PDB file of C-alpha atoms in Angstrom:
ATOM      1  CA  MET A  14    -135.613 -33.042-124.386  1.00  0.00           C
ATOM      2  CA  VAL A  15    -138.185 -35.432-122.935  1.00  0.00           C
ATOM      3  CA  LEU A  16    -137.879 -39.098-123.911  1.00  0.00           C
ATOM      4  CA  VAL A  17    -141.015 -41.250-124.000  1.00  0.00           C
ATOM      5  CA  LEU A  18    -140.795 -44.989-124.601  1.00  0.00           C
ATOM      6  CA  VAL A  19    -143.833 -46.317-126.478  1.00  0.00           C
ATOM      7  CA  LEU A  20    -144.325 -50.073-126.617  1.00  0.00           C
ATOM      8  CA  GLY A  21    -146.867 -52.815-126.178  1.00  0.00           C
ATOM      9  CA  ASP A  22    -148.114 -56.301-126.994  1.00  0.00           C
ATOM     10  CA  LEU A  23    -145.299 -58.046-125.132  1.00  0.00           C
ATOM     11  CA  HIS A  24    -147.347 -61.200-124.395  1.00  0.00           C
ATOM     12  CA  ILE A  25    -144.750 -62.445-121.897  1.00  0.00           C
ATOM     13  CA  PRO A  26    -144.691 -65.381-121.051  1.00  0.00           C
ATOM     14  CA  HIS A  27    -147.599 -66.684-123.162  1.00  0.00           C
ATOM     15  CA  ARG A  28    -146.251 -65.977-126.659  1.00  0.00           C
ATOM     16  CA  GLN A  29    -142.646 -64.882-126.011  1.00  0.00           C
ATOM     17  CA  HIS A  30    -140.089 -65.413-123.238  1.00  0.00           C
ATOM     18  CA  GLY A  31    -138.963 -61.787-123.091  1.00  0.00           C
ATOM     19  CA  LEU A  32    -137.736 -58.759-124.970  1.00  0.00           C
ATOM     20  CA  PRO A  33    -135.071 -59.391-127.609  1.00  0.00           C
ATOM     21  CA  PRO A  34    -131.607 -59.029-125.977  1.00  0.00           C
ATOM     22  CA  LYS A  35    -130.648 -56.296-128.479  1.00  0.00           C
ATOM     23  CA  PHE A  36    -133.668 -54.232-127.325  1.00  0.00           C
ATOM     24  CA  LYS A  37    -132.846 -54.811-123.653  1.00  0.00           C
ATOM     25  CA  LYS A  38    -129.335 -53.417-124.277  1.00  0.00           C
ATOM     26  CA  LEU A  39    -130.858 -50.215-125.713  1.00  0.00           C
ATOM     27  CA  LEU A  40    -133.387 -49.697-122.910  1.00  0.00           C
ATOM     28  CA  MET A  41    -131.308 -48.480-119.997  1.00  0.00           C
ATOM     29  CA  PRO A  42    -132.686 -47.181-116.674  1.00  0.00           C
ATOM     30  CA  GLY A  43    -132.388 -43.434-116.111  1.00  0.00           C
ATOM     31  CA  LYS A  44    -132.525 -42.368-119.791  1.00  0.00           C
ATOM     32  CA  ILE A  45    -136.312 -42.383-120.318  1.00  0.00           C
ATOM     33  CA  GLN A  46    -138.717 -40.017-118.511  1.00  0.00           C
ATOM     34  CA  HIS A  47    -142.077 -41.615-119.420  1.00  0.00           C
ATOM     35  CA  ILE A  48    -143.333 -44.988-120.665  1.00  0.00           C
ATOM     36  CA  LEU A  49    -146.606 -45.373-122.553  1.00  0.00           C
ATOM     37  CA  CYS A  50    -147.659 -48.986-123.008  1.00  0.00           C
ATOM     38  CA  THR A  51    -150.557 -50.142-125.170  1.00  0.00           C
ATOM     39  CA  GLY A  52    -151.092 -53.172-122.948  1.00  0.00           C
ATOM     40  CA  ASN A  53    -150.781 -56.930-123.155  1.00  0.00           C
ATOM     41  CA  LEU A  54    -147.892 -56.856-120.705  1.00  0.00           C
ATOM     42  CA  CYS A  55    -149.756 -59.877-119.305  1.00  0.00           C
ATOM     43  CA  THR A  56    -147.887 -60.139-115.992  1.00  0.00           C
ATOM     44  CA  LYS A  57    -146.786 -57.994-113.046  1.00  0.00           C
ATOM     45  CA  GLU A  58    -143.163 -58.922-113.824  1.00  0.00           C
ATOM     46  CA  SER A  59    -143.370 -57.166-117.204  1.00  0.00           C
ATOM     47  CA  TYR A  60    -144.824 -54.069-115.523  1.00  0.00           C
ATOM     48  CA  ASP A  61    -142.077 -54.153-112.866  1.00  0.00           C
ATOM     49  CA  TYR A  62    -139.440 -54.308-115.628  1.00  0.00           C
ATOM     50  CA  LEU A  63    -140.889 -51.113-117.163  1.00  0.00           C
ATOM     51  CA  LYS A  64    -140.975 -49.418-113.727  1.00  0.00           C
ATOM     52  CA  GLY A  65    -137.252 -50.196-113.486  1.00  0.00           C
ATOM     53  CA  LEU A  66    -136.667 -48.201-116.686  1.00  0.00           C
ATOM     54  CA  ALA A  67    -138.731 -45.121-115.720  1.00  0.00           C
ATOM     55  CA  SER A  68    -140.851 -44.211-112.719  1.00  0.00           C
ATOM     56  CA  ASP A  69    -143.666 -42.699-114.823  1.00  0.00           C
ATOM     57  CA  VAL A  70    -145.372 -45.684-116.508  1.00  0.00           C
ATOM     58  CA  HIS A  71    -148.828 -45.514-118.099  1.00  0.00           C
ATOM     59  CA  VAL A  72    -150.571 -48.660-119.353  1.00  0.00           C
ATOM     60  CA  SER A  73    -153.883 -49.195-121.125  1.00  0.00           C
ATOM     61  CA  ARG A  74    -155.502 -52.601-120.670  1.00  0.00           C
ATOM     62  CA  GLY A  75    -155.006 -55.149-123.405  1.00  0.00           C
ATOM     63  CA  ASP A  76    -157.234 -58.152-123.992  1.00  0.00           C
ATOM     64  CA  PHE A  77    -154.667 -60.505-122.342  1.00  0.00           C
ATOM     65  CA  ASP A  78    -153.651 -58.431-119.313  1.00  0.00           C
ATOM     66  CA  GLU A  79    -154.002 -60.097-115.913  1.00  0.00           C
ATOM     67  CA  ASN A  80    -154.269 -56.694-114.199  1.00  0.00           C
ATOM     68  CA  THR A  81    -157.857 -55.543-114.730  1.00  0.00           C
ATOM     69  CA  SER A  82    -157.219 -52.187-113.043  1.00  0.00           C
ATOM     70  CA  TYR A  83    -155.459 -50.795-116.131  1.00  0.00           C
ATOM     71  CA  PRO A  84    -157.869 -48.387-117.866  1.00  0.00           C
ATOM     72  CA  GLU A  85    -159.304 -49.107-121.331  1.00  0.00           C
ATOM     73  CA  GLN A  86    -158.181 -45.635-122.445  1.00  0.00           C
ATOM     74  CA  LYS A  87    -155.982 -42.990-120.937  1.00  0.00           C
ATOM     75  CA  THR A  88    -154.789 -39.484-121.749  1.00  0.00           C
ATOM     76  CA  VAL A  89    -151.413 -38.145-120.664  1.00  0.00           C
ATOM     77  CA  THR A  90    -149.914 -34.716-121.220  1.00  0.00           C
ATOM     78  CA  VAL A  91    -146.201 -34.585-121.996  1.00  0.00           C
ATOM     79  CA  GLY A  92    -144.875 -31.098-122.706  1.00  0.00           C
ATOM     80  CA  GLN A  93    -147.251 -29.400-125.163  1.00  0.00           C
ATOM     81  CA  PHE A  94    -148.778 -32.684-126.352  1.00  0.00           C
ATOM     82  CA  LYS A  95    -151.935 -34.378-125.154  1.00  0.00           C
ATOM     83  CA  ILE A  96    -151.448 -38.084-125.874  1.00  0.00           C
ATOM     84  CA  GLY A  97    -154.162 -40.744-125.988  1.00  0.00           C
ATOM     85  CA  LEU A  98    -153.430 -44.367-125.149  1.00  0.00           C
ATOM     86  CA  CYS A  99    -155.639 -47.357-125.970  1.00  0.00           C
ATOM     87  CA  HIS A 100    -154.796 -51.006-126.599  1.00  0.00           C
ATOM     88  CA  GLY A 101    -156.779 -51.156-129.841  1.00  0.00           C
ATOM     89  CA  HIS A 102    -158.782 -54.388-129.616  1.00  0.00           C
ATOM     90  CA  GLN A 103    -161.829 -52.164-129.016  1.00  0.00           C
ATOM     91  CA  ILE A 104    -161.341 -50.350-132.349  1.00  0.00           C
ATOM     92  CA  VAL A 105    -163.331 -52.091-135.059  1.00  0.00           C
ATOM     93  CA  PRO A 106    -162.125 -52.870-137.639  1.00  0.00           C
ATOM     94  CA  TRP A 107    -158.707 -53.192-135.990  1.00  0.00           C
ATOM     95  CA  GLY A 108    -156.342 -50.415-137.104  1.00  0.00           C
ATOM     96  CA  ASP A 109    -159.004 -48.759-139.294  1.00  0.00           C
ATOM     97  CA  MET A 110    -158.136 -45.099-140.013  1.00  0.00           C
ATOM     98  CA  GLU A 111    -161.675 -43.726-139.627  1.00  0.00           C
ATOM     99  CA  SER A 112    -162.216 -45.653-136.376  1.00  0.00           C
ATOM    100  CA  LEU A 113    -158.862 -44.390-135.055  1.00  0.00           C
ATOM    101  CA  ALA A 114    -159.749 -40.817-136.057  1.00  0.00           C
ATOM    102  CA  LEU A 115    -163.058 -41.126-134.188  1.00  0.00           C
ATOM    103  CA  LEU A 116    -161.221 -42.184-131.007  1.00  0.00           C
ATOM    104  CA  GLN A 117    -158.700 -39.363-131.487  1.00  0.00           C
ATOM    105  CA  ARG A 118    -161.563 -36.837-131.638  1.00  0.00           C
ATOM    106  CA  GLN A 119    -163.340 -38.383-128.629  1.00  0.00           C
ATOM    107  CA  LEU A 120    -160.176 -38.174-126.528  1.00  0.00           C
ATOM    108  CA  ASP A 121    -159.280 -34.765-128.068  1.00  0.00           C
ATOM    109  CA  VAL A 122    -155.581 -35.625-128.356  1.00  0.00           C
ATOM    110  CA  ASP A 123    -152.668 -34.479-130.519  1.00  0.00           C
ATOM    111  CA  VAL A 124    -151.129 -37.961-130.618  1.00  0.00           C
ATOM    112  CA  LEU A 125    -153.041 -41.258-130.481  1.00  0.00           C
ATOM    113  CA  ILE A 126    -151.151 -44.411-129.528  1.00  0.00           C
ATOM    114  CA  THR A 127    -152.798 -47.788-130.099  1.00  0.00           C
ATOM    115  CA  GLY A 128    -151.625 -51.366-130.502  1.00  0.00           C
ATOM    116  CA  HIS A 129    -153.207 -54.797-130.897  1.00  0.00           C
ATOM    117  CA  THR A 130    -152.234 -55.404-134.544  1.00  0.00           C
ATOM    118  CA  HIS A 131    -148.572 -56.133-133.591  1.00  0.00           C
ATOM    119  CA  LYS A 132    -147.532 -54.107-136.643  1.00  0.00           C
ATOM    120  CA  PHE A 133    -145.670 -50.801-136.413  1.00  0.00           C
ATOM    121  CA  GLU A 134    -147.340 -47.785-138.010  1.00  0.00           C
ATOM    122  CA  ALA A 135    -146.838 -44.025-137.667  1.00  0.00           C
ATOM    123  CA  PHE A 136    -148.630 -41.434-139.745  1.00  0.00           C
ATOM    124  CA  GLU A 137    -150.196 -38.002-139.730  1.00  0.00           C
ATOM    125  CA  HIS A 138    -153.898 -37.617-140.458  1.00  0.00           C
ATOM    126  CA  GLU A 139    -155.852 -34.342-140.389  1.00  0.00           C
ATOM    127  CA  GLY A 140    -153.125 -32.589-138.384  1.00  0.00           C
ATOM    128  CA  LYS A 141    -152.871 -35.316-135.719  1.00  0.00           C
ATOM    129  CA  PHE A 142    -150.234 -38.018-135.237  1.00  0.00           C
ATOM    130  CA  TYR A 143    -150.976 -41.744-134.902  1.00  0.00           C
ATOM    131  CA  ILE A 144    -148.559 -44.373-133.611  1.00  0.00           C
ATOM    132  CA  ASN A 145    -148.836 -48.126-133.298  1.00  0.00           C
ATOM    133  CA  PRO A 146    -145.544 -49.307-131.762  1.00  0.00           C
ATOM    134  CA  GLY A 147    -146.089 -52.909-132.861  1.00  0.00           C
ATOM    135  CA  SER A 148    -145.040 -55.777-130.594  1.00  0.00           C
ATOM    136  CA  ALA A 149    -141.838 -55.182-128.617  1.00  0.00           C
ATOM    137  CA  THR A 150    -141.216 -58.927-128.411  1.00  0.00           C
ATOM    138  CA  GLY A 151    -142.375 -59.881-131.905  1.00  0.00           C
ATOM    139  CA  ALA A 152    -145.184 -61.974-130.404  1.00  0.00           C
ATOM    140  CA  PHE A 153    -147.341 -63.640-133.033  1.00  0.00           C
ATOM    141  CA  HIS A 154    -150.805 -62.279-133.813  1.00  0.00           C
ATOM    142  CA  PRO A 155    -153.718 -64.508-134.896  1.00  0.00           C
ATOM    143  CA  LEU A 156    -153.741 -62.751-138.285  1.00  0.00           C
ATOM    144  CA  GLU A 157    -149.947 -62.444-138.652  1.00  0.00           C
ATOM    145  CA  SER A 158    -147.390 -65.052-137.619  1.00  0.00           C
ATOM    146  CA  ASP A 159    -144.303 -63.222-138.967  1.00  0.00           C
ATOM    147  CA  VAL A 160    -144.133 -60.212-136.629  1.00  0.00           C
ATOM    148  CA  THR A 161    -141.142 -57.835-136.605  1.00  0.00           C
ATOM    149  CA  PRO A 162    -140.256 -56.820-133.021  1.00  0.00           C
ATOM    150  CA  SER A 163    -140.502 -53.041-132.645  1.00  0.00           C
ATOM    151  CA  PHE A 164    -140.819 -50.151-130.216  1.00  0.00           C
ATOM    152  CA  VAL A 165    -140.857 -46.365-130.478  1.00  0.00           C
ATOM    153  CA  LEU A 166    -138.921 -43.671-128.669  1.00  0.00           C
ATOM    154  CA  MET A 167    -140.462 -40.198-128.841  1.00  0.00           C
ATOM    155  CA  ASP A 168    -138.274 -37.160-128.220  1.00  0.00           C
ATOM    156  CA  ILE A 169    -140.656 -34.319-127.342  1.00  0.00           C
ATOM    157  CA  GLN A 170    -139.175 -30.882-128.049  1.00  0.00           C
ATOM    158  CA  SER A 171    -141.662 -28.021-127.471  1.00  0.00           C
ATOM    159  CA  ALA A 172    -144.145 -28.233-130.418  1.00  0.00           C
ATOM    160  CA  MET A 173    -142.375 -31.119-132.189  1.00  0.00           C
ATOM    161  CA  VAL A 174    -142.179 -34.863-131.660  1.00  0.00           C
ATOM    162  CA  VAL A 175    -139.194 -36.627-133.165  1.00  0.00           C
ATOM    163  CA  THR A 176    -140.090 -40.307-133.317  1.00  0.00           C
ATOM    164  CA  TYR A 177    -137.464 -43.007-133.539  1.00  0.00           C
ATOM    165  CA  VAL A 178    -138.739 -46.433-134.565  1.00  0.00           C
ATOM    166  CA  TYR A 179    -136.615 -49.410-133.567  1.00  0.00           C
ATOM    167  CA  GLN A 180    -137.218 -52.645-135.487  1.00  0.00           C
ATOM    168  CA  LEU A 181    -135.333 -55.913-135.158  1.00  0.00           C
ATOM    169  CA  VAL A 182    -134.880 -57.116-138.730  1.00  0.00           C
ATOM    170  CA  GLY A 183    -133.009 -60.398-138.789  1.00  0.00           C
ATOM    171  CA  ASP A 184    -130.124 -59.816-136.390  1.00  0.00           C
ATOM    172  CA  ASP A 185    -129.939 -56.028-136.913  1.00  0.00           C
ATOM    173  CA  VAL A 186    -131.720 -53.191-135.151  1.00  0.00           C
ATOM    174  CA  LYS A 187    -132.959 -50.735-137.788  1.00  0.00           C
ATOM    175  CA  VAL A 188    -133.868 -47.188-136.721  1.00  0.00           C
ATOM    176  CA  GLU A 189    -136.148 -44.845-138.637  1.00  0.00           C
ATOM    177  CA  ARG A 190    -136.784 -41.179-137.769  1.00  0.00           C
ATOM    178  CA  ILE A 191    -140.183 -39.482-138.226  1.00  0.00           C
ATOM    179  CA  GLU A 192    -141.050 -35.888-137.265  1.00  0.00           C
ATOM    180  CA  PHE A 193    -144.436 -34.461-136.333  1.00  0.00           C
ATOM    181  CA  LYS A 194    -144.967 -30.769-135.703  1.00  0.00           C
ATOM    182  CA  LYS A 195    -148.052 -29.666-133.791  1.00  0.00           C
ATOM    183  CA  SER A 196    -150.170 -27.165-135.702  1.00  0.00           C
ATOM    184  CA  ALA A 197    -150.614 -23.837-133.993  1.00  0.00           C
TER     185      ALA A 197
END
């Protein structure tokens, strides 16, 4: 069992003060092996917080990140899965399925993780898996002021990814489970 935390669009301190306390309680150091972040951490302090949760942290550059050394796109292999990471502001129109599929083919990945829309999505398309973890802090988006805070935890087990989506709805953390099996 390999646990991968997928999150992004924190926008700390510009749009939010920090992660919701109920999320912070769930994210304990030593439990997660890898972190994949779609960017817009904004500050070094947010990055340092993630490094405190897991030593293996990968970040793609968002349009509000102060650190310009983060790459625009990145591929990471975890177990049998090649995973692509991109903030998503470069994908036009934002969140468009065909544009996402084009990036997935360019990166030649099994799983494509993007953000920018601040809205959670996870779906399978043409035998590949797509995840947008949403905004972990619930930071507003210019096109959406009512954002549900969310993050994703992927449990990678040989040729299967079991995805757990955590969403803060009102005062309750709701968890949804989604499975993706890699085609042979």
